[in-house]
DNA sequence: CCAGGATTATACTGATTAGTATATTATTCA
DNA sequence: TGAATAATATACTAATCAGTATAATCCTGG
């Protein structure tokens, strides 16, 4: 590049270029962290995949761990966003949960690499970032628990232990990061449908007619 | 130690001592790998926790990665063992599944550190060990799928997609490694009961009266 | 009580790699 | 055109650590 032209008004081309560079760096980092792990991936390797060198990466990111933080934070933030949106809907508990599970599943599948990296590399996060992300996960957990409690009180859901039930439900969906691949034979929509059906039934709710009816 | 006395007949004290040393080394490795991760844990650190030094560890294990292999293999082997035992029972699909989920959950909780380490550190396993463990996981998956298929054909279970259903069920149980701690407030027995209830219901089977009846 | 193998420690090597100091190039504005 | 500055590269440093060569011990049988 060269001297940056004076900013005209807010967003200009150079901000976009810089943002693009950051995204490309992050993208290659995701690939390598996902396939080889965070620690075994050298910053040189990330740069090389971009046809650049290490200082290029360090010009755009303060440190290697910042790449990891950004990756881990993104996945969690997206999940929290759709979950918070679902519980805020003006619907009954079952409809809200259905929406929550469907959207949450979509996030886990779409960002399965981010989620996998987060689960694997949690320990390599700096204290402060780990705390921030843990707080988001707590929020997710609270939303889910509150919704399950609401549904149970309304007589829609049936289960014994709220804390465990909520962890089990979270596990059903989250765990998809461990088996989902781009090449997976079943389309995402169908996975989400199946997930909704299983979650609802595991909570003693009758799934709506649309899902869980026919056998394949 | 010193010169090893002549072996008397099979098991003698020295074999037991050697086995104990290996176990203690492995135990400390589990603690450190679990809390800090495999790569950030130095062999020196493992030795230090035993009041010994690095060559002590290398005398009993060929390499650092052998520790990891042993840890990962153990958890998976135990899980496969109880699952294979459950599906081999001479019972109906629902009873077999109940047993499978209960015992599988117990293994995951009892060995949650091993399971957590395996999930995190898979990528650091040497090719050959990774393949051996992957084969065990495939066996687990096949057992579970076969049992679900059997139950569906018998009209006991209802679900759409066999492959996805089986992954979801496996996830409900396995994912406990991510949230279970020794300090967890709910006793293991109750977690296992809850797990059984949720799995059975998620498959459209009515849980037996004993579980899932009362609300707390 | 000594010989010899089993066991453990001290001290080193070699490789990797995050991060940086410094040089270089590219681009724009005056 | 020529500062001035943004962007990128080259080349280095410092730290870490797996693994090992070698030395020191320690037990046990004879």
Short mmCIF file of C-alpha atoms (C1' of nucleotides) in Angstrom, two decimals:
data_model
loop_
_atom_site.label_atom_id
_atom_site.label_comp_id
_atom_site.label_asym_id
_atom_site.label_seq_id
_atom_site.Cartn_x
_atom_site.Cartn_y
_atom_site.Cartn_z
CA UNK A 1 0.00 0.00 0.00
CA UNK A 2 1.18 3.47 0.63
CA UNK A 3 0.09 6.65 2.16
CA UNK A 4 -3.53 6.41 3.15
CA UNK A 5 -5.69 9.05 1.46
CA UNK A 6 -7.49 11.41 3.78
CA UNK A 7 -10.70 9.89 5.10
CA UNK A 8 -13.64 11.36 3.23
CA UNK A 9 -16.66 10.53 5.37
CA UNK A 10 -16.82 7.42 7.53
CA UNK A 11 -16.39 4.20 5.54
CA UNK A 12 -13.96 4.54 2.69
CA UNK A 13 -12.25 2.14 0.36
CA UNK A 14 -9.15 1.81 2.53
CA UNK A 15 -11.06 0.77 5.58
CA UNK A 16 -12.71 -1.88 3.47
CA UNK A 17 -9.38 -3.10 2.16
CA UNK A 18 -7.95 -3.26 5.65
CA UNK A 19 -11.02 -5.10 6.86
CA UNK A 20 -10.70 -7.52 3.97
CA UNK A 21 -7.08 -8.22 4.83
CA UNK A 22 -8.01 -8.95 8.43
CA UNK A 23 -10.77 -11.27 7.30
CA UNK A 24 -8.48 -13.16 4.97
CA UNK A 25 -5.88 -13.55 7.68
CA UNK A 26 -8.54 -14.79 10.08
CA UNK A 27 -9.91 -17.14 7.45
CA UNK A 28 -6.57 -18.82 6.91
CA UNK A 29 -6.01 -18.95 10.65
CA UNK A 30 -9.34 -20.72 11.05
CA UNK A 31 -8.38 -23.30 8.44
CA UNK A 32 -5.05 -24.02 10.05
CA UNK A 33 -6.19 -23.87 13.66
CA UNK A 34 -9.02 -26.22 12.73
CA UNK A 35 -6.87 -28.73 10.88
CA UNK A 36 -3.65 -28.62 12.89
CA UNK A 37 -4.50 -26.89 16.16
CA UNK A 38 -3.60 -23.47 17.49
CA UNK A 39 -0.18 -24.11 19.01
CA UNK A 40 1.18 -26.25 16.17
CA UNK A 41 0.21 -23.55 13.68
CA UNK A 42 2.96 -20.99 13.25
CA UNK A 43 2.25 -17.42 12.28
CA UNK A 44 4.61 -18.03 9.37
CA UNK A 45 2.30 -20.78 8.14
CA UNK A 46 -0.72 -18.47 8.24
CA UNK A 47 1.21 -15.80 6.33
CA UNK A 48 2.49 -18.29 3.81
CA UNK A 49 -1.03 -19.38 2.86
CA UNK A 50 -1.67 -15.75 2.00
CA UNK A 51 1.51 -15.41 -0.01
CA UNK A 52 2.76 -12.97 2.61
CA UNK A 53 5.16 -13.00 5.53
CA UNK A 54 4.95 -12.88 9.30
CA UNK A 55 5.19 -9.11 9.78
CA UNK A 56 2.22 -8.74 7.47
CA UNK A 57 0.15 -10.63 10.00
CA UNK A 58 1.64 -8.71 12.89
CA UNK A 59 0.85 -5.45 11.18
CA UNK A 60 -2.83 -6.34 11.25
CA UNK A 61 -3.00 -8.26 14.52
CA UNK A 62 -1.19 -7.48 17.73
CA UNK A 63 -0.35 -11.09 18.47
CA UNK A 64 -1.05 -14.67 17.50
CA UNK A 65 -3.40 -15.11 20.41
CA UNK A 66 -5.50 -12.21 19.17
CA UNK A 67 -6.38 -14.33 16.16
CA UNK A 68 -7.59 -17.05 18.48
CA UNK A 69 -9.55 -14.64 20.64
CA UNK A 70 -11.32 -13.18 17.64
CA UNK A 71 -12.19 -16.64 16.33
CA UNK A 72 -13.50 -17.93 19.63
CA UNK A 73 -15.42 -14.79 20.41
CA UNK A 74 -17.16 -14.73 17.06
CA UNK A 75 -18.69 -18.18 17.29
CA UNK A 76 -19.95 -17.61 20.80
CA UNK A 77 -21.31 -14.16 20.00
CA UNK A 78 -23.30 -15.48 17.04
CA UNK A 79 -24.76 -18.26 19.14
CA UNK A 80 -25.73 -15.90 21.92
CA UNK A 81 -27.31 -13.52 19.44
CA UNK A 82 -29.72 -16.04 17.94
CA UNK A 83 -30.54 -17.51 21.32
CA UNK A 84 -31.27 -14.15 22.88
CA UNK A 85 -33.42 -13.29 19.88
CA UNK A 86 -35.38 -16.52 20.17
CA UNK A 87 -36.23 -16.18 23.86
CA UNK A 88 -37.26 -12.56 23.30
CA UNK A 89 -39.94 -13.58 20.81
CA UNK A 90 -43.56 -13.01 21.75
CA UNK A 91 -44.53 -16.67 21.49
CA UNK A 92 -45.21 -19.67 23.67
CA UNK A 93 -42.34 -21.63 25.22
CA UNK A 94 -42.54 -24.45 22.72
CA UNK A 95 -42.48 -22.13 19.72
CA UNK A 96 -39.63 -20.14 21.22
CA UNK A 97 -37.66 -23.28 21.95
CA UNK A 98 -38.25 -24.57 18.47
CA UNK A 99 -36.90 -21.35 17.04
CA UNK A 100 -33.99 -21.37 19.47
CA UNK A 101 -32.94 -24.89 18.61
CA UNK A 102 -33.32 -24.38 14.88
CA UNK A 103 -31.30 -21.18 14.82
CA UNK A 104 -28.72 -22.37 17.31
CA UNK A 105 -28.20 -25.52 15.26
CA UNK A 106 -27.77 -23.41 12.15
CA UNK A 107 -25.08 -21.35 13.87
CA UNK A 108 -23.24 -24.42 15.12
CA UNK A 109 -23.29 -26.00 11.66
CA UNK A 110 -22.39 -22.81 9.79
CA UNK A 111 -19.59 -22.00 12.18
CA UNK A 112 -18.62 -25.49 13.18
CA UNK A 113 -14.94 -24.72 12.70
CA UNK A 114 -15.09 -21.73 15.01
CA UNK A 115 -16.95 -23.75 17.60
CA UNK A 116 -14.53 -26.65 17.34
CA UNK A 117 -11.57 -24.32 17.71
CA UNK A 118 -13.14 -22.67 20.73
CA UNK A 119 -13.80 -25.95 22.48
CA UNK A 120 -10.32 -27.23 21.79
CA UNK A 121 -8.36 -24.10 22.48
CA UNK A 122 -10.18 -22.56 25.43
CA UNK A 123 -7.13 -23.12 27.60
CA UNK A 124 -4.95 -21.07 25.32
CA UNK A 125 -7.10 -17.98 25.67
CA UNK A 126 -5.81 -15.18 27.87
CA UNK A 127 -7.62 -14.84 31.16
CA UNK A 128 -9.49 -11.73 30.17
CA UNK A 129 -10.82 -13.05 26.86
CA UNK A 130 -11.70 -16.38 28.44
CA UNK A 131 -13.75 -14.54 31.05
CA UNK A 132 -15.56 -12.48 28.43
CA UNK A 133 -16.48 -15.58 26.45
CA UNK A 134 -17.41 -17.54 29.55
CA UNK A 135 -19.81 -14.74 30.43
CA UNK A 136 -21.50 -15.13 27.03
CA UNK A 137 -21.79 -18.85 27.59
CA UNK A 138 -23.36 -18.21 30.96
CA UNK A 139 -25.87 -15.95 29.29
CA UNK A 140 -26.70 -18.68 26.81
CA UNK A 141 -27.16 -21.13 29.63
CA UNK A 142 -29.38 -18.75 31.56
CA UNK A 143 -31.59 -18.05 28.55
CA UNK A 144 -32.01 -21.73 27.92
CA UNK A 145 -32.73 -22.55 31.54
CA UNK A 146 -35.23 -19.76 31.88
CA UNK A 147 -37.05 -20.96 28.80
CA UNK A 148 -37.11 -24.56 30.00
CA UNK A 149 -38.38 -23.43 33.40
CA UNK A 150 -41.06 -21.30 31.77
CA UNK A 151 -42.18 -24.22 29.62
CA UNK A 152 -42.25 -26.59 32.54
CA UNK A 153 -44.37 -24.21 34.61
CA UNK A 154 -46.70 -23.76 31.67
CA UNK A 155 -47.09 -27.53 31.57
CA UNK A 156 -45.59 -27.77 28.10
CA UNK A 157 -42.31 -29.43 29.04
CA UNK A 158 -41.74 -32.28 31.46
CA UNK A 159 -38.37 -33.10 33.01
CA UNK A 160 -36.85 -33.68 36.43
CA UNK A 161 -33.69 -31.70 36.82
CA UNK A 162 -33.61 -28.25 35.27
CA UNK A 163 -29.86 -27.78 35.42
CA UNK A 164 -29.08 -31.15 33.90
CA UNK A 165 -31.85 -30.95 31.33
CA UNK A 166 -30.55 -27.65 30.12
CA UNK A 167 -27.01 -28.96 29.81
CA UNK A 168 -28.25 -32.00 27.94
CA UNK A 169 -30.17 -29.87 25.48
CA UNK A 170 -27.20 -27.58 24.99
CA UNK A 171 -25.08 -30.65 24.42
CA UNK A 172 -27.36 -32.14 21.78
CA UNK A 173 -26.94 -29.06 19.66
CA UNK A 174 -23.40 -27.96 20.49
CA UNK A 175 -21.92 -31.38 20.03
CA UNK A 176 -22.66 -31.17 16.34
CA UNK A 177 -19.37 -29.30 16.05
CA UNK A 178 -17.70 -32.62 16.71
CA UNK A 179 -19.26 -34.58 13.87
CA UNK A 180 -20.46 -32.07 11.30
CA UNK A 181 -18.36 -31.58 8.18
CA UNK A 182 -19.00 -29.63 5.00
CA UNK A 183 -19.20 -32.99 3.26
CA UNK A 184 -21.87 -34.37 5.60
CA UNK A 185 -24.49 -36.20 3.58
CA UNK A 186 -27.56 -34.83 5.34
CA UNK A 187 -28.50 -31.24 4.43
CA UNK A 188 -28.35 -28.64 7.17
CA UNK A 189 -32.06 -27.98 7.07
CA UNK A 190 -32.78 -31.60 7.76
CA UNK A 191 -30.27 -31.76 10.58
CA UNK A 192 -31.93 -28.74 12.17
CA UNK A 193 -35.38 -30.32 11.78
CA UNK A 194 -34.20 -33.53 13.36
CA UNK A 195 -32.55 -31.59 16.16
CA UNK A 196 -35.75 -29.70 16.91
CA UNK A 197 -37.75 -32.90 16.97
CA UNK A 198 -35.36 -34.65 19.34
CA UNK A 199 -34.97 -31.72 21.69
CA UNK A 200 -38.70 -31.16 21.98
CA UNK A 201 -39.41 -34.81 22.59
CA UNK A 202 -36.57 -35.12 25.07
CA UNK A 203 -38.36 -32.41 27.04
CA UNK A 204 -41.65 -34.23 26.88
CA UNK A 205 -43.18 -31.82 24.37
CA UNK A 206 -44.96 -33.13 21.35
CA UNK A 207 -43.19 -31.85 18.25
CA UNK A 208 -45.37 -30.03 15.77
CA UNK A 209 -46.81 -32.12 13.00
CA UNK A 210 -44.34 -30.90 10.40
CA UNK A 211 -41.33 -32.58 11.96
CA UNK A 212 -40.81 -36.05 13.33
CA UNK A 213 -43.83 -37.46 11.54
CA UNK A 214 -42.62 -39.61 8.66
CA UNK A 215 -39.87 -42.19 8.82
CA UNK A 216 -37.24 -42.31 6.13
CA UNK B 1 15.83 -49.02 42.53
CA UNK B 2 18.47 -51.58 41.91
CA UNK B 3 18.94 -55.01 40.52
CA UNK B 4 15.61 -56.65 39.90
CA UNK B 5 15.26 -59.95 41.81
CA UNK B 6 14.65 -63.01 39.72
CA UNK B 7 11.01 -63.37 38.75
CA UNK B 8 9.35 -66.04 40.88
CA UNK B 9 6.16 -66.92 39.04
CA UNK B 10 4.28 -64.42 36.89
CA UNK B 11 3.25 -61.31 38.86
CA UNK B 12 5.80 -60.31 41.42
CA UNK B 13 6.31 -57.24 43.55
CA UNK B 14 8.55 -55.52 41.03
CA UNK B 15 6.07 -55.72 38.27
CA UNK B 16 3.54 -54.19 40.60
CA UNK B 17 5.91 -51.39 41.55
CA UNK B 18 6.68 -50.67 37.94
CA UNK B 19 3.00 -50.67 37.10
CA UNK B 20 2.35 -48.31 40.01
CA UNK B 21 5.00 -45.92 38.77
CA UNK B 22 3.46 -45.89 35.32
CA UNK B 23 0.06 -45.24 36.82
CA UNK B 24 1.31 -42.39 38.96
CA UNK B 25 3.06 -40.81 35.99
CA UNK B 26 -0.08 -41.17 33.93
CA UNK B 27 -2.17 -39.74 36.74
CA UNK B 28 -0.10 -36.59 36.97
CA UNK B 29 -0.07 -36.31 33.19
CA UNK B 30 -3.86 -36.46 33.20
CA UNK B 31 -4.06 -33.68 35.77
CA UNK B 32 -1.73 -31.42 33.85
CA UNK B 33 -3.01 -32.23 30.36
CA UNK B 34 -6.53 -31.60 31.64
CA UNK B 35 -5.74 -28.30 33.33
CA UNK B 36 -3.14 -26.84 31.00
CA UNK B 37 -3.35 -28.85 27.79
CA UNK B 38 -0.99 -31.38 26.26
CA UNK B 39 1.45 -29.14 24.42
CA UNK B 40 1.86 -26.53 27.17
CA UNK B 41 2.64 -29.29 29.66
CA UNK B 42 6.32 -30.11 29.74
CA UNK B 43 7.61 -33.53 30.67
CA UNK B 44 9.64 -31.72 33.31
CA UNK B 45 6.41 -30.48 34.87
CA UNK B 46 4.97 -33.99 35.04
CA UNK B 47 8.14 -35.28 36.64
CA UNK B 48 8.27 -32.40 39.10
CA UNK B 49 4.80 -33.21 40.43
CA UNK B 50 6.16 -36.66 41.26
CA UNK B 51 9.27 -35.28 42.91
CA UNK B 52 11.30 -36.83 40.10
CA UNK B 53 13.04 -35.69 36.94
CA UNK B 54 12.53 -36.01 33.23
CA UNK B 55 14.59 -39.17 32.62
CA UNK B 56 12.45 -40.90 35.21
CA UNK B 57 9.46 -40.38 32.97
CA UNK B 58 11.41 -41.36 29.86
CA UNK B 59 12.55 -44.54 31.53
CA UNK B 60 8.94 -45.62 31.89
CA UNK B 61 7.47 -44.15 28.72
CA UNK B 62 9.08 -44.00 25.32
CA UNK B 63 7.92 -40.47 24.62
CA UNK B 64 5.63 -37.71 25.74
CA UNK B 65 3.08 -38.59 23.12
CA UNK B 66 2.86 -42.13 24.49
CA UNK B 67 1.35 -40.64 27.62
CA UNK B 68 -1.29 -38.97 25.52
CA UNK B 69 -2.00 -42.10 23.53
CA UNK B 70 -2.48 -44.17 26.66
CA UNK B 71 -4.82 -41.57 28.15
CA UNK B 72 -6.93 -41.20 25.03
CA UNK B 73 -7.09 -44.91 24.39
CA UNK B 74 -8.21 -45.73 27.89
CA UNK B 75 -11.28 -43.51 27.90
CA UNK B 76 -12.43 -44.74 24.53
CA UNK B 77 -11.80 -48.38 25.38
CA UNK B 78 -13.88 -48.15 28.55
CA UNK B 79 -16.74 -46.53 26.70
CA UNK B 80 -16.67 -49.13 23.95
CA UNK B 81 -16.59 -51.92 26.53
CA UNK B 82 -19.78 -50.89 28.34
CA UNK B 83 -21.57 -50.12 25.08
CA UNK B 84 -20.66 -53.44 23.52
CA UNK B 85 -21.78 -55.18 26.71
CA UNK B 86 -25.11 -53.36 26.71
CA UNK B 87 -26.04 -54.18 23.12
CA UNK B 88 -25.08 -57.82 23.68
CA UNK B 89 -27.62 -58.22 26.48
CA UNK B 90 -30.53 -60.52 25.87
CA UNK B 91 -33.17 -57.83 26.35
CA UNK B 92 -35.50 -55.67 24.33
CA UNK B 93 -34.17 -52.57 22.55
CA UNK B 94 -35.49 -50.16 25.13
CA UNK B 95 -33.97 -52.04 28.05
CA UNK B 96 -30.69 -52.39 26.21
CA UNK B 97 -30.65 -48.70 25.36
CA UNK B 98 -31.43 -47.77 28.91
CA UNK B 99 -28.52 -49.84 30.11
CA UNK B 100 -26.27 -48.46 27.40
CA UNK B 101 -27.04 -44.85 28.25
CA UNK B 102 -26.72 -45.37 31.96
CA UNK B 103 -23.37 -47.15 31.74
CA UNK B 104 -22.02 -44.89 29.02
CA UNK B 105 -22.93 -41.85 31.09
CA UNK B 106 -21.18 -43.36 34.09
CA UNK B 107 -18.02 -43.86 32.05
CA UNK B 108 -18.10 -40.32 30.70
CA UNK B 109 -18.57 -38.87 34.18
CA UNK B 110 -16.02 -41.13 35.87
CA UNK B 111 -13.45 -40.52 33.18
CA UNK B 112 -14.45 -37.03 32.17
CA UNK B 113 -10.86 -35.84 32.25
CA UNK B 114 -9.72 -38.57 29.89
CA UNK B 115 -12.61 -37.83 27.57
CA UNK B 116 -11.95 -34.10 27.66
CA UNK B 117 -8.29 -34.64 26.91
CA UNK B 118 -9.10 -36.94 24.03
CA UNK B 119 -11.51 -34.48 22.44
CA UNK B 120 -9.09 -31.60 22.80
CA UNK B 121 -5.90 -33.35 21.83
CA UNK B 122 -7.00 -35.68 19.03
CA UNK B 123 -4.89 -33.74 16.57
CA UNK B 124 -1.74 -34.36 18.56
CA UNK B 125 -2.08 -38.12 18.35
CA UNK B 126 0.21 -39.95 15.96
CA UNK B 127 -1.52 -41.26 12.86
CA UNK B 128 -1.47 -44.86 13.96
CA UNK B 129 -2.94 -44.28 17.43
CA UNK B 130 -5.51 -41.90 16.03
CA UNK B 131 -6.63 -44.59 13.61
CA UNK B 132 -6.90 -47.21 16.35
CA UNK B 133 -9.03 -44.91 18.50
CA UNK B 134 -11.11 -43.77 15.56
CA UNK B 135 -11.88 -47.42 14.88
CA UNK B 136 -13.18 -47.83 18.42
CA UNK B 137 -15.35 -44.76 18.00
CA UNK B 138 -16.72 -46.20 14.79
CA UNK B 139 -17.58 -49.37 16.65
CA UNK B 140 -19.40 -47.34 19.28
CA UNK B 141 -21.32 -45.54 16.59
CA UNK B 142 -22.24 -48.77 14.83
CA UNK B 143 -23.47 -50.39 18.02
CA UNK B 144 -25.62 -47.40 18.79
CA UNK B 145 -27.01 -47.14 15.29
CA UNK B 146 -27.80 -50.82 15.14
CA UNK B 147 -29.66 -50.60 18.43
CA UNK B 148 -31.64 -47.56 17.33
CA UNK B 149 -32.50 -49.26 14.05
CA UNK B 150 -33.57 -52.39 15.88
CA UNK B 151 -35.77 -50.38 18.22
CA UNK B 152 -37.34 -48.43 15.40
CA UNK B 153 -38.17 -51.59 13.49
CA UNK B 154 -39.65 -53.07 16.64
CA UNK B 155 -41.86 -49.99 16.88
CA UNK B 156 -40.34 -48.93 20.20
CA UNK B 157 -38.43 -45.89 18.95
CA UNK B 158 -39.63 -43.22 16.57
CA UNK B 159 -37.31 -40.86 14.71
CA UNK B 160 -36.64 -39.68 11.18
CA UNK B 161 -32.99 -39.83 10.41
CA UNK B 162 -31.04 -42.75 11.82
CA UNK B 163 -27.58 -41.28 11.29
CA UNK B 164 -28.43 -37.93 12.81
CA UNK B 165 -30.45 -39.42 15.65
CA UNK B 166 -27.54 -41.61 16.63
CA UNK B 167 -25.14 -38.67 16.59
CA UNK B 168 -27.53 -36.61 18.67
CA UNK B 169 -27.86 -39.34 21.27
CA UNK B 170 -24.12 -39.84 21.38
CA UNK B 171 -23.76 -36.10 21.81
CA UNK B 172 -26.20 -35.86 24.69
CA UNK B 173 -24.09 -38.27 26.68
CA UNK B 174 -20.57 -37.47 25.46
CA UNK B 175 -20.95 -33.76 25.87
CA UNK B 176 -21.11 -34.21 29.63
CA UNK B 177 -17.31 -34.17 29.52
CA UNK B 178 -17.60 -30.48 28.77
CA UNK B 179 -19.62 -29.51 31.82
CA UNK B 180 -19.14 -32.20 34.42
CA UNK B 181 -16.76 -31.48 37.31
CA UNK B 182 -16.02 -33.41 40.48
CA UNK B 183 -17.68 -30.56 42.32
CA UNK B 184 -20.91 -30.75 40.30
CA UNK B 185 -23.87 -30.43 42.63
CA UNK B 186 -26.01 -33.18 41.15
CA UNK B 187 -24.91 -36.74 42.06
CA UNK B 188 -23.78 -38.98 39.23
CA UNK B 189 -26.63 -41.40 39.70
CA UNK B 190 -29.14 -38.66 39.20
CA UNK B 191 -27.34 -37.35 36.14
CA UNK B 192 -27.42 -40.84 34.65
CA UNK B 193 -31.14 -41.18 35.44
CA UNK B 194 -31.89 -37.85 33.83
CA UNK B 195 -29.80 -38.78 30.82
CA UNK B 196 -31.68 -42.04 30.36
CA UNK B 197 -35.01 -40.27 30.59
CA UNK B 198 -34.07 -37.62 28.04
CA UNK B 199 -32.51 -40.04 25.57
CA UNK B 200 -35.47 -42.40 25.66
CA UNK B 201 -37.96 -39.62 25.23
CA UNK B 202 -35.95 -38.00 22.47
CA UNK B 203 -36.32 -41.30 20.62
CA UNK B 204 -40.05 -41.34 21.18
CA UNK B 205 -39.92 -44.12 23.77
CA UNK B 206 -41.80 -43.77 27.00
CA UNK B 207 -39.32 -43.92 29.87
CA UNK B 208 -40.02 -46.49 32.53
CA UNK B 209 -42.00 -45.28 35.51
CA UNK B 210 -38.97 -45.06 37.81
CA UNK B 211 -37.41 -42.14 35.95
CA UNK B 212 -38.83 -38.91 34.71
CA UNK B 213 -41.91 -39.08 36.92
CA UNK B 214 -41.57 -36.50 39.68
CA UNK B 215 -40.58 -32.89 39.27
CA UNK B 216 -38.11 -31.34 41.63
"C1'" DC C 1 30.86 -57.02 50.72
"C1'" DC C 2 31.34 -56.79 45.91
"C1'" DA C 3 29.76 -57.25 40.99
"C1'" DG C 4 26.39 -56.16 37.83
"C1'" DG C 5 22.30 -54.81 36.14
"C1'" DA C 6 18.29 -51.71 37.18
"C1'" DT C 7 17.05 -47.21 38.03
"C1'" DT C 8 17.38 -42.21 38.36
"C1'" DA C 9 19.73 -37.72 38.02
"C1'" DT C 10 22.74 -33.94 35.83
"C1'" DA C 11 23.71 -31.51 32.01
"C1'" DC C 12 23.49 -30.89 27.31
"C1'" DT C 13 21.77 -30.48 22.21
"C1'" DG C 14 18.91 -29.24 18.49
"C1'" DA C 15 14.91 -27.57 16.70
"C1'" DT C 16 11.11 -24.58 16.69
"C1'" DT C 17 8.97 -20.22 16.71
"C1'" DA C 18 6.75 -15.88 18.74
"C1'" DG C 19 7.85 -11.53 18.40
"C1'" DT C 20 10.81 -7.41 16.78
"C1'" DA C 21 14.38 -4.15 14.91
"C1'" DT C 22 15.38 -2.39 10.78
"C1'" DA C 23 15.26 -1.78 5.92
"C1'" DT C 24 12.53 -1.27 1.82
"C1'" DT C 25 8.87 -0.22 -1.17
"C1'" DA C 26 4.62 1.84 -2.54
"C1'" DT C 27 1.35 5.53 -2.69
"C1'" DT C 28 -0.53 9.97 -2.12
"C1'" DC C 29 -0.54 14.83 -1.33
"C1'" DA C 30 1.53 19.38 -1.87
"C1'" DT D 1 8.72 15.81 -8.31
"C1'" DG D 2 9.64 15.01 -3.61
"C1'" DA D 3 8.53 14.62 1.17
"C1'" DA D 4 5.78 11.97 4.29
"C1'" DT D 5 3.71 8.04 5.74
"C1'" DA D 6 1.54 3.44 5.21
"C1'" DA D 7 2.53 -1.29 4.32
"C1'" DT D 8 5.47 -5.17 3.83
"C1'" DA D 9 9.79 -7.77 3.89
"C1'" DT D 10 14.47 -9.49 5.64
"C1'" DA D 11 16.95 -11.04 9.23
"C1'" DC D 12 17.55 -11.55 13.95
"C1'" DT D 13 16.74 -12.69 19.17
"C1'" DA D 14 15.35 -15.11 23.03
"C1'" DA D 15 12.98 -18.58 25.14
"C1'" DT D 16 11.16 -23.13 25.47
"C1'" DC D 17 11.45 -27.96 25.57
"C1'" DA D 18 11.60 -32.87 23.74
"C1'" DG D 19 14.76 -36.03 23.83
"C1'" DT D 20 19.52 -38.08 25.08
"C1'" DA D 21 24.40 -38.94 26.52
"C1'" DT D 22 26.60 -39.77 30.43
"C1'" DA D 23 27.30 -40.22 35.19
"C1'" DA D 24 25.90 -41.58 39.68
"C1'" DT D 25 23.25 -44.79 42.83
"C1'" DC D 26 21.12 -48.42 44.64
"C1'" DC D 27 19.60 -52.90 45.37
"C1'" DT D 28 20.21 -57.99 45.21
"C1'" DG D 29 22.43 -62.33 44.61
"C1'" DG D 30 26.40 -64.71 45.43
#
